[in-house]
mmCIF file of C-alpha atoms in Angstrom:
data_model
loop_
_atom_site.group_PDB
_atom_site.id
_atom_site.type_symbol
_atom_site.label_atom_id
_atom_site.label_comp_id
_atom_site.label_asym_id
_atom_site.label_seq_id
_atom_site.Cartn_x
_atom_site.Cartn_y
_atom_site.Cartn_z
ATOM 1 C CA UNK A 24 110.864 98.454 114.572
ATOM 2 C CA UNK A 25 108.663 97.870 111.522
ATOM 3 C CA UNK A 26 109.151 100.160 108.519
ATOM 4 C CA UNK A 27 105.451 101.103 108.850
ATOM 5 C CA UNK A 28 106.205 102.586 112.297
ATOM 6 C CA UNK A 29 109.292 104.556 111.210
ATOM 7 C CA UNK A 30 107.507 107.930 110.890
ATOM 8 C CA UNK A 31 104.549 107.278 113.220
ATOM 9 C CA UNK A 32 100.919 107.994 112.274
ATOM 10 C CA UNK A 33 97.297 107.844 113.412
ATOM 11 C CA UNK A 34 94.361 107.809 110.993
ATOM 12 C CA UNK A 35 90.648 107.279 111.554
ATOM 13 C CA UNK A 36 87.549 107.574 109.374
ATOM 14 C CA UNK A 37 84.018 107.369 110.778
ATOM 15 C CA UNK A 38 80.543 107.519 109.238
ATOM 16 C CA UNK A 39 77.548 109.570 110.349
ATOM 17 C CA UNK A 40 74.108 110.291 108.929
ATOM 18 C CA UNK A 41 74.763 111.131 105.251
ATOM 19 C CA UNK A 42 78.225 112.397 106.217
ATOM 20 C CA UNK A 43 81.652 111.152 107.225
ATOM 21 C CA UNK A 44 84.708 112.370 109.113
ATOM 22 C CA UNK A 45 88.356 111.568 108.472
ATOM 23 C CA UNK A 46 91.055 112.599 110.932
ATOM 24 C CA UNK A 47 94.807 112.228 111.397
ATOM 25 C CA UNK A 48 97.572 113.341 113.718
ATOM 26 C CA UNK A 49 100.142 115.941 112.571
ATOM 27 C CA UNK A 50 103.476 114.476 113.721
ATOM 28 C CA UNK A 51 106.251 113.496 111.336
ATOM 29 C CA UNK A 52 109.052 111.749 113.171
ATOM 30 C CA UNK A 53 112.080 109.579 112.558
ATOM 31 C CA UNK A 54 111.500 106.910 115.164
ATOM 32 C CA UNK A 55 111.497 108.850 118.459
ATOM 33 C CA UNK A 56 112.803 112.148 117.057
ATOM 34 C CA UNK A 57 110.155 114.663 115.939
ATOM 35 C CA UNK A 58 110.896 116.331 112.587
ATOM 36 C CA UNK A 59 107.702 118.292 111.874
ATOM 37 C CA UNK A 60 104.439 119.057 113.661
ATOM 38 C CA UNK A 61 102.300 120.117 110.694
ATOM 39 C CA UNK A 62 102.523 117.059 108.445
ATOM 40 C CA UNK A 63 99.574 116.524 106.091
ATOM 41 C CA UNK A 64 98.370 112.905 105.925
ATOM 42 C CA UNK A 65 94.904 113.496 104.458
ATOM 43 C CA UNK A 66 94.320 114.778 100.940
ATOM 44 C CA UNK A 67 91.223 115.714 98.979
ATOM 45 C CA UNK A 68 90.849 113.740 95.754
ATOM 46 C CA UNK A 69 87.657 115.663 94.937
ATOM 47 C CA UNK A 70 84.832 117.234 96.984
ATOM 48 C CA UNK A 71 83.317 113.884 97.976
ATOM 49 C CA UNK A 72 86.368 111.598 98.262
ATOM 50 C CA UNK A 73 89.255 111.915 100.719
ATOM 51 C CA UNK A 74 92.373 109.786 101.097
ATOM 52 C CA UNK A 75 94.498 109.324 104.217
ATOM 53 C CA UNK A 76 97.887 107.588 104.042
ATOM 54 C CA UNK A 77 99.600 106.158 107.104
ATOM 55 C CA UNK A 78 102.946 104.383 107.074
ATOM 56 C CA UNK A 79 106.252 105.491 105.584
ATOM 57 C CA UNK A 80 105.964 109.225 104.767
ATOM 58 C CA UNK A 81 108.089 109.136 101.582
ATOM 59 C CA UNK A 82 105.994 106.311 100.124
ATOM 60 C CA UNK A 83 102.795 108.102 101.196
ATOM 61 C CA UNK A 84 103.809 111.218 99.243
ATOM 62 C CA UNK A 85 104.768 109.194 96.153
ATOM 63 C CA UNK A 86 101.535 107.183 96.270
ATOM 64 C CA UNK A 87 99.481 110.353 96.736
ATOM 65 C CA UNK A 88 101.049 111.954 93.643
ATOM 66 C CA UNK A 89 100.394 108.844 91.527
ATOM 67 C CA UNK A 90 96.764 108.619 92.669
ATOM 68 C CA UNK A 91 96.067 112.316 92.005
ATOM 69 C CA UNK A 92 97.630 111.880 88.531
ATOM 70 C CA UNK A 93 95.502 108.822 87.770
ATOM 71 C CA UNK A 94 92.322 110.521 89.014
ATOM 72 C CA UNK A 95 92.970 113.483 86.714
ATOM 73 C CA UNK A 96 93.373 111.078 83.773
ATOM 74 C CA UNK A 97 90.060 109.431 84.767
ATOM 75 C CA UNK A 98 88.352 112.869 84.866
ATOM 76 C CA UNK A 99 89.659 113.719 81.386
ATOM 77 C CA UNK A 100 88.585 110.388 79.934
ATOM 78 C CA UNK A 101 85.205 109.955 81.682
ATOM 79 C CA UNK A 102 84.287 113.637 82.248
ATOM 80 C CA UNK A 103 83.159 112.915 85.821
ATOM 81 C CA UNK A 104 84.620 112.331 89.275
ATOM 82 C CA UNK A 105 85.369 108.855 90.587
ATOM 83 C CA UNK A 106 82.895 107.278 92.973
ATOM 84 C CA UNK A 107 84.463 106.289 96.317
ATOM 85 C CA UNK A 108 84.040 102.558 95.554
ATOM 86 C CA UNK A 109 85.742 102.989 92.178
ATOM 87 C CA UNK A 110 88.562 104.976 93.764
ATOM 88 C CA UNK A 111 89.074 102.269 96.428
ATOM 89 C CA UNK A 112 89.326 99.606 93.705
ATOM 90 C CA UNK A 113 91.775 101.833 91.855
ATOM 91 C CA UNK A 114 94.024 102.255 94.929
ATOM 92 C CA UNK A 115 93.839 98.521 95.598
ATOM 93 C CA UNK A 116 94.879 97.696 92.017
ATOM 94 C CA UNK A 117 97.775 100.176 92.128
ATOM 95 C CA UNK A 118 99.089 98.683 95.385
ATOM 96 C CA UNK A 119 98.711 95.083 94.180
ATOM 97 C CA UNK A 120 100.648 95.965 91.014
ATOM 98 C CA UNK A 121 103.636 96.671 93.257
ATOM 99 C CA UNK A 122 103.142 93.675 95.558
ATOM 100 C CA UNK A 123 106.751 92.387 95.178
ATOM 101 C CA UNK A 124 108.190 95.756 96.247
ATOM 102 C CA UNK A 125 105.234 97.428 97.932
ATOM 103 C CA UNK A 126 104.585 100.992 99.013
ATOM 104 C CA UNK A 127 104.832 100.842 102.803
ATOM 105 C CA UNK A 128 101.479 102.557 103.275
ATOM 106 C CA UNK A 129 98.118 101.709 104.754
ATOM 107 C CA UNK A 130 95.510 103.876 102.978
ATOM 108 C CA UNK A 131 92.183 104.996 104.443
ATOM 109 C CA UNK A 132 89.560 106.031 101.881
ATOM 110 C CA UNK A 133 86.374 107.875 102.784
ATOM 111 C CA UNK A 134 83.734 109.310 100.495
ATOM 112 C CA UNK A 135 80.075 109.962 99.763
ATOM 113 C CA UNK A 136 78.584 107.666 97.158
ATOM 114 C CA UNK A 137 75.207 107.511 95.437
ATOM 115 C CA UNK A 138 72.313 109.039 97.418
ATOM 116 C CA UNK A 139 74.915 110.568 99.776
ATOM 117 C CA UNK A 140 75.663 107.196 101.367
ATOM 118 C CA UNK A 141 78.988 107.330 103.231
ATOM 119 C CA UNK A 142 81.663 104.805 102.219
ATOM 120 C CA UNK A 143 84.827 104.048 104.195
ATOM 121 C CA UNK A 144 87.526 101.450 103.748
ATOM 122 C CA UNK A 145 91.139 100.720 104.539
ATOM 123 C CA UNK A 146 93.622 98.300 103.039
ATOM 124 C CA UNK A 147 97.052 96.845 103.657
ATOM 125 C CA UNK A 148 100.204 97.598 101.679
ATOM 126 C CA UNK A 149 99.317 95.169 98.868
ATOM 127 C CA UNK A 150 95.737 96.347 98.434
ATOM 128 C CA UNK A 151 93.630 93.846 100.421
ATOM 129 C CA UNK A 152 90.524 95.896 101.226
ATOM 130 C CA UNK A 153 88.717 95.979 104.553
ATOM 131 C CA UNK A 154 85.261 97.553 104.273
ATOM 132 C CA UNK A 155 83.371 98.801 107.320
ATOM 133 C CA UNK A 156 79.988 100.351 108.096
ATOM 134 C CA UNK A 157 81.076 102.265 111.211
ATOM 135 C CA UNK A 158 84.777 103.241 111.335
ATOM 136 C CA UNK A 159 88.228 102.265 110.090
ATOM 137 C CA UNK A 160 91.630 103.016 111.631
ATOM 138 C CA UNK A 161 95.278 102.855 110.539
ATOM 139 C CA UNK A 162 98.751 103.773 111.744
ATOM 140 C CA UNK A 163 100.864 103.181 114.844
ATOM 141 C CA UNK A 164 98.014 104.294 117.159
ATOM 142 C CA UNK A 165 95.514 101.889 115.556
ATOM 143 C CA UNK A 166 95.117 99.627 118.611
ATOM 144 C CA UNK A 167 94.077 102.431 120.948
ATOM 145 C CA UNK A 168 91.971 103.979 118.151
ATOM 146 C CA UNK A 169 90.007 100.721 117.833
ATOM 147 C CA UNK A 170 89.187 100.815 121.555
ATOM 148 C CA UNK A 171 88.245 104.506 121.619
ATOM 149 C CA UNK A 172 86.100 104.312 118.472
ATOM 150 C CA UNK A 173 84.418 101.103 119.630
ATOM 151 C CA UNK A 174 83.301 102.744 122.858
ATOM 152 C CA UNK A 175 82.348 106.164 121.403
ATOM 153 C CA UNK A 176 80.716 105.308 118.067
ATOM 154 C CA UNK A 177 76.946 105.703 117.632
ATOM 155 C CA UNK A 178 74.890 105.217 114.485
ATOM 156 C CA UNK A 179 73.426 108.134 112.480
ATOM 157 C CA UNK A 180 75.386 110.942 114.140
ATOM 158 C CA UNK A 181 74.892 114.486 112.862
ATOM 159 C CA UNK A 182 78.025 116.283 111.531
ATOM 160 C CA UNK A 183 78.793 118.229 114.739
ATOM 161 C CA UNK A 184 78.416 115.186 116.988
ATOM 162 C CA UNK A 185 80.514 113.167 114.556
ATOM 163 C CA UNK A 186 83.273 115.798 114.690
ATOM 164 C CA UNK A 187 83.252 115.721 118.502
ATOM 165 C CA UNK A 188 83.351 111.913 118.606
ATOM 166 C CA UNK A 189 86.151 111.458 116.081
ATOM 167 C CA UNK A 190 88.222 114.258 117.683
ATOM 168 C CA UNK A 191 87.933 112.801 121.182
ATOM 169 C CA UNK A 192 88.776 109.310 119.880
ATOM 170 C CA UNK A 193 91.855 110.614 118.047
ATOM 171 C CA UNK A 194 93.192 112.795 120.875
ATOM 172 C CA UNK A 195 92.735 110.147 123.571
ATOM 173 C CA UNK A 196 94.379 107.494 121.363
ATOM 174 C CA UNK A 197 97.506 109.417 120.354
ATOM 175 C CA UNK A 198 98.182 110.101 124.065
ATOM 176 C CA UNK A 199 98.765 106.346 124.365
ATOM 177 C CA UNK A 200 101.215 106.174 121.447
ATOM 178 C CA UNK A 201 104.561 107.976 121.550
ATOM 179 C CA UNK A 202 105.064 107.845 117.745
ATOM 180 C CA UNK A 203 101.974 109.912 116.847
ATOM 181 C CA UNK A 204 100.287 113.031 118.162
ATOM 182 C CA UNK A 205 101.067 116.764 118.196
ATOM 183 C CA UNK A 206 97.468 117.788 117.489
ATOM 184 C CA UNK A 207 95.029 116.606 114.881
ATOM 185 C CA UNK A 208 93.573 117.408 111.471
ATOM 186 C CA UNK A 209 89.863 116.685 110.966
ATOM 187 C CA UNK A 210 87.662 116.878 107.861
ATOM 188 C CA UNK A 211 83.881 116.527 108.218
ATOM 189 C CA UNK A 212 82.219 116.068 104.830
ATOM 190 C CA UNK A 213 78.483 116.451 104.142
ATOM 191 C CA UNK A 214 76.692 116.545 100.749
ATOM 192 C CA UNK A 215 76.790 120.361 100.787
ATOM 193 C CA UNK A 216 80.060 121.312 102.520
ATOM 194 C CA UNK A 217 83.522 120.274 103.693
ATOM 195 C CA UNK A 218 84.641 121.478 107.116
ATOM 196 C CA UNK A 219 88.328 121.343 107.953
ATOM 197 C CA UNK A 220 89.516 121.854 111.523
ATOM 198 C CA UNK A 221 92.888 121.727 113.265
ATOM 199 C CA UNK A 222 92.959 120.252 116.796
ATOM 200 C CA UNK A 223 95.426 121.255 119.459
ATOM 201 C CA UNK A 224 96.795 118.316 121.416
ATOM 202 C CA UNK A 225 99.589 117.544 123.847
ATOM 203 C CA UNK A 226 102.895 118.765 122.491
ATOM 204 C CA UNK A 227 105.104 116.101 124.058
#
């Protein structure tokens, strides 16, 4: 078993019309044993940028703390929030710095940029970015997430339709992966509000 699959995870980010959604499962396991069912994989960097971390949970928590710290330094120095593109470059640089002993994480970054244009990207453990205009996925359930998102995605979805689409994609995908699941955590972000919802899923 790969170290990336040790704790299990499922992450997906999807764009809509001037909005985006980012969702994750809630299971924290040690291989096939479930440890917790309310694990937080997605964090708010600021009102318009969200970060999801799949992979090894201990590394995800360490990386999250370092990124929050660096963003606060940026805010003090620049007196503004980071744009999503800038934040993605920042995460990429931090991961590449540690390329000879990497954090075993696959980050998913989603945010609203200039003119409320949604931005999503993912990267591997050494910071090689993969940009997308529709959706990005990460974690042990990524293969089934690709299939579900590919078949369900439509362009220019409104926030409510986007929430429904990303939730259905997540719940149907984690049913096909025994290392992730136990419900879901969804954020839908528009220029004016952030909606956070908890999904109930199969508890087995």
